């Protein structure tokens, strides 16, 4: 069992930045592929960014060039650095861990981009 706890969300003005963190329990964090997803009101949950256990990354087209996913295996933590935020980035952001067909999810953190 893996527990994921997100933090770092909040209210930010358009053009601003935030960094989300997701801390994972357990001793095998380094084996997990990690992802950040988001869900806006009335919309389906969508993948934002993904990082493999080897460090390869991929991003949704809507965030390429603005968001960066990274991981620190020594701290059991994955990050999402978000720059040039837009109102359409407003959503609940979820951390996800995957290994051998199993998925684990955090409780989510709200990001609101508004002036």
Short mmCIF file of N, CA and C in Angstrom, two decimals:
data_model
loop_
_atom_site.label_atom_id
_atom_site.label_comp_id
_atom_site.label_asym_id
_atom_site.label_seq_id
_atom_site.Cartn_x
_atom_site.Cartn_y
_atom_site.Cartn_z
N UNK A 1 0.84 -1.19 0.00
CA UNK A 1 0.00 0.00 0.00
C UNK A 1 0.88 1.25 0.00
N UNK A 2 0.50 2.21 -0.82
CA UNK A 2 1.22 3.47 -0.92
C UNK A 2 0.27 4.61 -0.60
N UNK A 3 0.68 5.50 0.23
CA UNK A 3 -0.12 6.69 0.52
C UNK A 3 0.56 7.90 -0.09
N UNK A 4 -0.24 8.73 -0.74
CA UNK A 4 0.26 9.91 -1.42
C UNK A 4 -0.40 11.14 -0.83
N UNK A 5 0.39 12.15 -0.54
CA UNK A 5 -0.14 13.38 0.05
C UNK A 5 0.37 14.56 -0.77
N UNK A 6 -0.58 15.25 -1.40
CA UNK A 6 -0.22 16.42 -2.21
C UNK A 6 -0.23 17.69 -1.35
N UNK A 7 0.55 18.65 -1.77
CA UNK A 7 0.56 19.96 -1.13
C UNK A 7 1.03 21.00 -2.14
N UNK A 8 0.83 22.27 -1.79
CA UNK A 8 1.34 23.34 -2.64
C UNK A 8 0.31 24.07 -3.48
N UNK A 9 -0.93 23.61 -3.44
CA UNK A 9 -1.96 24.28 -4.21
C UNK A 9 -2.33 25.62 -3.59
N UNK A 10 -3.16 26.37 -4.30
CA UNK A 10 -3.59 27.65 -3.78
C UNK A 10 -4.14 28.55 -4.87
N UNK A 11 -4.29 29.80 -4.51
CA UNK A 11 -4.80 30.82 -5.44
C UNK A 11 -3.62 31.62 -5.99
N UNK A 12 -3.58 31.76 -7.29
CA UNK A 12 -2.50 32.51 -7.93
C UNK A 12 -3.07 33.31 -9.08
N UNK A 13 -2.45 34.43 -9.36
CA UNK A 13 -2.90 35.27 -10.48
C UNK A 13 -2.42 34.70 -11.81
N UNK A 14 -3.13 35.01 -12.87
CA UNK A 14 -2.65 34.59 -14.20
C UNK A 14 -1.23 35.05 -14.45
N UNK A 15 -0.43 34.15 -15.01
CA UNK A 15 0.98 34.43 -15.23
C UNK A 15 1.88 34.04 -14.08
N UNK A 16 1.28 33.67 -12.97
CA UNK A 16 2.04 33.30 -11.79
C UNK A 16 2.54 31.87 -11.82
N UNK A 17 3.15 31.47 -10.71
CA UNK A 17 3.76 30.14 -10.60
C UNK A 17 3.37 29.47 -9.30
N UNK A 18 3.36 28.16 -9.34
CA UNK A 18 3.18 27.33 -8.15
C UNK A 18 4.02 26.08 -8.31
N UNK A 19 4.39 25.48 -7.19
CA UNK A 19 5.02 24.17 -7.23
C UNK A 19 4.24 23.23 -6.32
N UNK A 20 3.74 22.18 -6.93
CA UNK A 20 3.04 21.14 -6.18
C UNK A 20 4.03 20.06 -5.77
N UNK A 21 3.78 19.49 -4.61
CA UNK A 21 4.58 18.37 -4.12
C UNK A 21 3.66 17.20 -3.81
N UNK A 22 4.20 16.02 -3.97
CA UNK A 22 3.47 14.80 -3.62
C UNK A 22 4.45 13.89 -2.88
N UNK A 23 4.19 13.71 -1.60
CA UNK A 23 5.04 12.86 -0.77
C UNK A 23 4.42 11.48 -0.68
N UNK A 24 5.25 10.47 -0.90
CA UNK A 24 4.79 9.09 -0.89
C UNK A 24 5.35 8.33 0.30
N UNK A 25 4.53 7.43 0.84
CA UNK A 25 5.01 6.56 1.91
C UNK A 25 5.68 5.35 1.30
N UNK A 26 6.37 4.58 2.12
CA UNK A 26 6.95 3.33 1.65
C UNK A 26 8.39 3.47 1.22
N UNK A 27 8.99 2.31 0.97
CA UNK A 27 10.42 2.28 0.67
C UNK A 27 10.73 1.96 -0.78
N UNK A 28 9.70 1.84 -1.62
CA UNK A 28 9.95 1.46 -3.01
C UNK A 28 9.49 2.54 -3.97
N UNK A 29 9.47 3.78 -3.49
CA UNK A 29 9.03 4.90 -4.32
C UNK A 29 9.77 4.93 -5.64
N UNK A 30 11.05 4.61 -5.60
CA UNK A 30 11.89 4.72 -6.80
C UNK A 30 11.42 3.79 -7.93
N UNK A 31 10.63 2.78 -7.59
CA UNK A 31 10.16 1.83 -8.59
C UNK A 31 8.88 2.28 -9.30
N UNK A 32 8.22 3.30 -8.75
CA UNK A 32 6.94 3.72 -9.28
C UNK A 32 7.10 4.71 -10.42
N UNK A 33 6.25 4.58 -11.43
CA UNK A 33 6.02 5.67 -12.35
C UNK A 33 5.03 6.63 -11.67
N UNK A 34 5.24 7.92 -11.85
CA UNK A 34 4.42 8.90 -11.16
C UNK A 34 3.76 9.85 -12.15
N UNK A 35 2.57 10.27 -11.80
CA UNK A 35 1.87 11.19 -12.69
C UNK A 35 1.13 12.26 -11.92
N UNK A 36 0.91 13.36 -12.59
CA UNK A 36 0.01 14.41 -12.09
C UNK A 36 -1.17 14.49 -13.04
N UNK A 37 -2.35 14.46 -12.47
CA UNK A 37 -3.59 14.60 -13.21
C UNK A 37 -4.34 15.81 -12.66
N UNK A 38 -5.32 16.26 -13.43
CA UNK A 38 -6.16 17.34 -12.92
C UNK A 38 -7.60 17.14 -13.37
N UNK A 39 -8.49 17.69 -12.59
CA UNK A 39 -9.91 17.62 -12.91
C UNK A 39 -10.55 18.95 -12.61
N UNK A 40 -11.06 19.58 -13.66
CA UNK A 40 -11.78 20.84 -13.53
C UNK A 40 -13.27 20.54 -13.35
N UNK A 41 -14.01 21.46 -12.78
CA UNK A 41 -15.45 21.23 -12.57
C UNK A 41 -16.15 20.89 -13.88
N UNK A 42 -16.91 19.82 -13.86
CA UNK A 42 -17.67 19.42 -15.03
C UNK A 42 -16.87 18.73 -16.11
N UNK A 43 -15.60 18.47 -15.83
CA UNK A 43 -14.74 17.84 -16.84
C UNK A 43 -14.17 16.54 -16.31
N UNK A 44 -13.70 15.72 -17.23
CA UNK A 44 -13.06 14.47 -16.85
C UNK A 44 -11.64 14.73 -16.34
N UNK A 45 -11.18 13.81 -15.52
CA UNK A 45 -9.79 13.89 -15.06
C UNK A 45 -8.87 13.65 -16.25
N UNK A 46 -7.80 14.45 -16.33
CA UNK A 46 -6.89 14.33 -17.46
C UNK A 46 -5.45 14.29 -16.98
N UNK A 47 -4.63 13.61 -17.75
CA UNK A 47 -3.21 13.55 -17.44
C UNK A 47 -2.56 14.89 -17.75
N UNK A 48 -1.76 15.37 -16.81
CA UNK A 48 -1.01 16.60 -17.00
C UNK A 48 0.45 16.30 -17.34
N UNK A 49 1.06 15.44 -16.53
CA UNK A 49 2.47 15.12 -16.73
C UNK A 49 2.76 13.76 -16.12
N UNK A 50 3.79 13.10 -16.65
CA UNK A 50 4.13 11.75 -16.21
C UNK A 50 5.65 11.62 -16.19
N UNK A 51 6.14 10.87 -15.21
CA UNK A 51 7.58 10.61 -15.15
C UNK A 51 7.79 9.15 -14.82
N UNK A 52 8.63 8.49 -15.59
CA UNK A 52 8.90 7.07 -15.33
C UNK A 52 9.90 6.93 -14.19
N UNK A 53 10.12 5.70 -13.75
CA UNK A 53 11.09 5.51 -12.68
C UNK A 53 12.50 5.82 -13.17
N UNK A 54 12.69 5.81 -14.48
CA UNK A 54 13.99 6.16 -15.05
C UNK A 54 14.16 7.65 -15.31
N UNK A 55 13.07 8.42 -15.10
CA UNK A 55 13.16 9.87 -15.25
C UNK A 55 12.68 10.41 -16.58
N UNK A 56 12.17 9.55 -17.47
CA UNK A 56 11.61 10.05 -18.72
C UNK A 56 10.27 10.73 -18.44
N UNK A 57 10.03 11.81 -19.16
CA UNK A 57 8.83 12.60 -18.89
C UNK A 57 8.00 12.78 -20.15
N UNK A 58 6.72 13.00 -19.94
CA UNK A 58 5.86 13.45 -21.03
C UNK A 58 4.77 14.34 -20.45
N UNK A 59 4.23 15.20 -21.31
CA UNK A 59 3.31 16.25 -20.88
C UNK A 59 2.11 16.34 -21.80
N UNK A 60 1.01 16.79 -21.24
CA UNK A 60 -0.14 17.15 -22.06
C UNK A 60 0.23 18.37 -22.90
N UNK A 61 -0.31 18.42 -24.09
CA UNK A 61 0.01 19.54 -24.99
C UNK A 61 -0.30 20.88 -24.34
N UNK A 62 -1.35 20.93 -23.54
CA UNK A 62 -1.80 22.20 -22.96
C UNK A 62 -0.80 22.79 -21.97
N UNK A 63 0.12 21.97 -21.47
CA UNK A 63 1.05 22.46 -20.44
C UNK A 63 2.51 22.40 -20.88
N UNK A 64 2.77 21.88 -22.06
CA UNK A 64 4.16 21.78 -22.53
C UNK A 64 4.81 23.15 -22.56
N UNK A 65 6.03 23.20 -22.04
CA UNK A 65 6.76 24.46 -22.01
C UNK A 65 6.46 25.32 -20.80
N UNK A 66 5.41 24.96 -20.06
CA UNK A 66 5.04 25.74 -18.86
C UNK A 66 5.20 24.95 -17.57
N UNK A 67 4.94 23.65 -17.64
CA UNK A 67 4.99 22.79 -16.45
C UNK A 67 6.19 21.85 -16.55
N UNK A 68 6.74 21.51 -15.39
CA UNK A 68 7.84 20.56 -15.33
C UNK A 68 7.60 19.58 -14.20
N UNK A 69 7.65 18.30 -14.53
CA UNK A 69 7.54 17.26 -13.51
C UNK A 69 8.94 16.77 -13.18
N UNK A 70 9.17 16.52 -11.90
CA UNK A 70 10.46 16.00 -11.46
C UNK A 70 10.25 15.13 -10.24
N UNK A 71 11.28 14.35 -9.91
CA UNK A 71 11.16 13.47 -8.74
C UNK A 71 12.46 13.47 -7.98
N UNK A 72 12.34 13.28 -6.67
CA UNK A 72 13.49 13.14 -5.79
C UNK A 72 13.28 11.83 -5.04
N UNK A 73 13.94 10.79 -5.49
CA UNK A 73 13.73 9.48 -4.88
C UNK A 73 14.24 9.42 -3.44
N UNK A 74 15.22 10.24 -3.12
CA UNK A 74 15.73 10.25 -1.74
C UNK A 74 14.68 10.81 -0.77
N UNK A 75 13.80 11.65 -1.30
CA UNK A 75 12.76 12.25 -0.45
C UNK A 75 11.39 11.64 -0.70
N UNK A 76 11.33 10.62 -1.54
CA UNK A 76 10.03 9.99 -1.86
C UNK A 76 9.02 11.03 -2.32
N UNK A 77 9.44 11.94 -3.15
CA UNK A 77 8.59 13.06 -3.53
C UNK A 77 8.65 13.32 -5.04
N UNK A 78 7.50 13.63 -5.59
CA UNK A 78 7.42 14.08 -6.98
C UNK A 78 6.86 15.50 -6.97
N UNK A 79 7.35 16.31 -7.89
CA UNK A 79 6.99 17.72 -7.94
C UNK A 79 6.36 18.06 -9.29
N UNK A 80 5.55 19.10 -9.28
CA UNK A 80 5.05 19.68 -10.52
C UNK A 80 5.26 21.19 -10.41
N UNK A 81 6.21 21.70 -11.16
CA UNK A 81 6.45 23.14 -11.20
C UNK A 81 5.61 23.73 -12.32
N UNK A 82 4.81 24.71 -11.97
CA UNK A 82 3.86 25.28 -12.92
C UNK A 82 4.15 26.77 -13.09
N UNK A 83 4.46 27.17 -14.30
CA UNK A 83 4.74 28.57 -14.61
C UNK A 83 3.73 29.08 -15.64
N UNK A 84 3.68 30.40 -15.76
CA UNK A 84 2.79 31.05 -16.73
C UNK A 84 1.38 30.49 -16.63
N UNK A 85 0.89 30.41 -15.41
CA UNK A 85 -0.42 29.80 -15.18
C UNK A 85 -1.54 30.60 -15.83
N UNK A 86 -2.54 29.87 -16.30
CA UNK A 86 -3.68 30.44 -16.98
C UNK A 86 -4.95 30.08 -16.23
N UNK A 87 -6.00 30.85 -16.39
CA UNK A 87 -7.26 30.50 -15.72
C UNK A 87 -7.73 29.09 -16.05
N UNK A 88 -7.45 28.63 -17.26
CA UNK A 88 -7.88 27.27 -17.63
C UNK A 88 -7.08 26.17 -16.95
N UNK A 89 -6.04 26.53 -16.21
CA UNK A 89 -5.31 25.56 -15.40
C UNK A 89 -6.01 25.30 -14.06
N UNK A 90 -7.04 26.05 -13.78
CA UNK A 90 -7.78 25.87 -12.53
C UNK A 90 -8.39 24.47 -12.47
N UNK A 91 -8.09 23.76 -11.40
CA UNK A 91 -8.55 22.38 -11.26
C UNK A 91 -8.07 21.83 -9.91
N UNK A 92 -8.59 20.67 -9.58
CA UNK A 92 -7.99 19.89 -8.50
C UNK A 92 -6.90 19.02 -9.13
N UNK A 93 -5.72 19.08 -8.57
CA UNK A 93 -4.58 18.33 -9.09
C UNK A 93 -4.33 17.12 -8.20
N UNK A 94 -4.20 15.97 -8.86
CA UNK A 94 -4.02 14.71 -8.17
C UNK A 94 -2.68 14.09 -8.53
N UNK A 95 -2.07 13.49 -7.55
CA UNK A 95 -0.85 12.72 -7.73
C UNK A 95 -1.24 11.25 -7.89
N UNK A 96 -0.55 10.56 -8.78
CA UNK A 96 -0.84 9.15 -9.04
C UNK A 96 0.48 8.38 -9.10
N UNK A 97 0.46 7.18 -8.52
CA UNK A 97 1.61 6.28 -8.57
C UNK A 97 1.18 4.97 -9.21
N UNK A 98 2.02 4.45 -10.07
CA UNK A 98 1.69 3.21 -10.75
C UNK A 98 2.83 2.24 -10.77
N UNK A 99 2.49 0.96 -10.53
CA UNK A 99 3.50 -0.10 -10.55
C UNK A 99 2.80 -1.43 -10.74
N UNK A 100 3.23 -2.18 -11.71
CA UNK A 100 2.73 -3.55 -11.95
C UNK A 100 1.21 -3.60 -12.02
N UNK A 101 0.63 -2.65 -12.71
CA UNK A 101 -0.81 -2.66 -12.91
C UNK A 101 -1.63 -2.08 -11.78
N UNK A 102 -0.98 -1.67 -10.70
CA UNK A 102 -1.69 -1.07 -9.59
C UNK A 102 -1.53 0.44 -9.62
N UNK A 103 -2.58 1.11 -9.20
CA UNK A 103 -2.56 2.57 -9.15
C UNK A 103 -2.93 3.04 -7.74
N UNK A 104 -2.29 4.13 -7.36
CA UNK A 104 -2.59 4.75 -6.08
C UNK A 104 -2.76 6.24 -6.34
N UNK A 105 -3.70 6.84 -5.59
CA UNK A 105 -4.03 8.25 -5.81
C UNK A 105 -3.97 9.03 -4.50
N UNK A 106 -3.58 10.28 -4.62
CA UNK A 106 -3.68 11.19 -3.50
C UNK A 106 -5.06 11.80 -3.42
N UNK A 107 -5.24 12.66 -2.43
CA UNK A 107 -6.55 13.24 -2.18
C UNK A 107 -6.80 14.49 -3.02
N UNK A 108 -5.77 15.02 -3.63
CA UNK A 108 -5.91 16.18 -4.50
C UNK A 108 -5.62 17.49 -3.79
N UNK A 109 -5.19 18.46 -4.58
CA UNK A 109 -4.95 19.81 -4.06
C UNK A 109 -5.50 20.81 -5.07
N UNK A 110 -6.21 21.81 -4.56
CA UNK A 110 -6.88 22.77 -5.44
C UNK A 110 -5.89 23.83 -5.93
N UNK A 111 -5.93 24.06 -7.23
CA UNK A 111 -5.19 25.16 -7.85
C UNK A 111 -6.21 26.07 -8.52
N UNK A 112 -6.20 27.33 -8.13
CA UNK A 112 -7.11 28.31 -8.71
C UNK A 112 -6.31 29.46 -9.29
N UNK A 113 -6.51 29.71 -10.58
CA UNK A 113 -5.81 30.79 -11.26
C UNK A 113 -6.83 31.86 -11.60
N UNK A 114 -6.73 32.97 -10.90
CA UNK A 114 -7.73 34.02 -11.06
C UNK A 114 -7.15 35.35 -10.60
N UNK A 115 -7.62 36.40 -11.24
CA UNK A 115 -7.22 37.75 -10.83
C UNK A 115 -8.24 38.33 -9.86
#
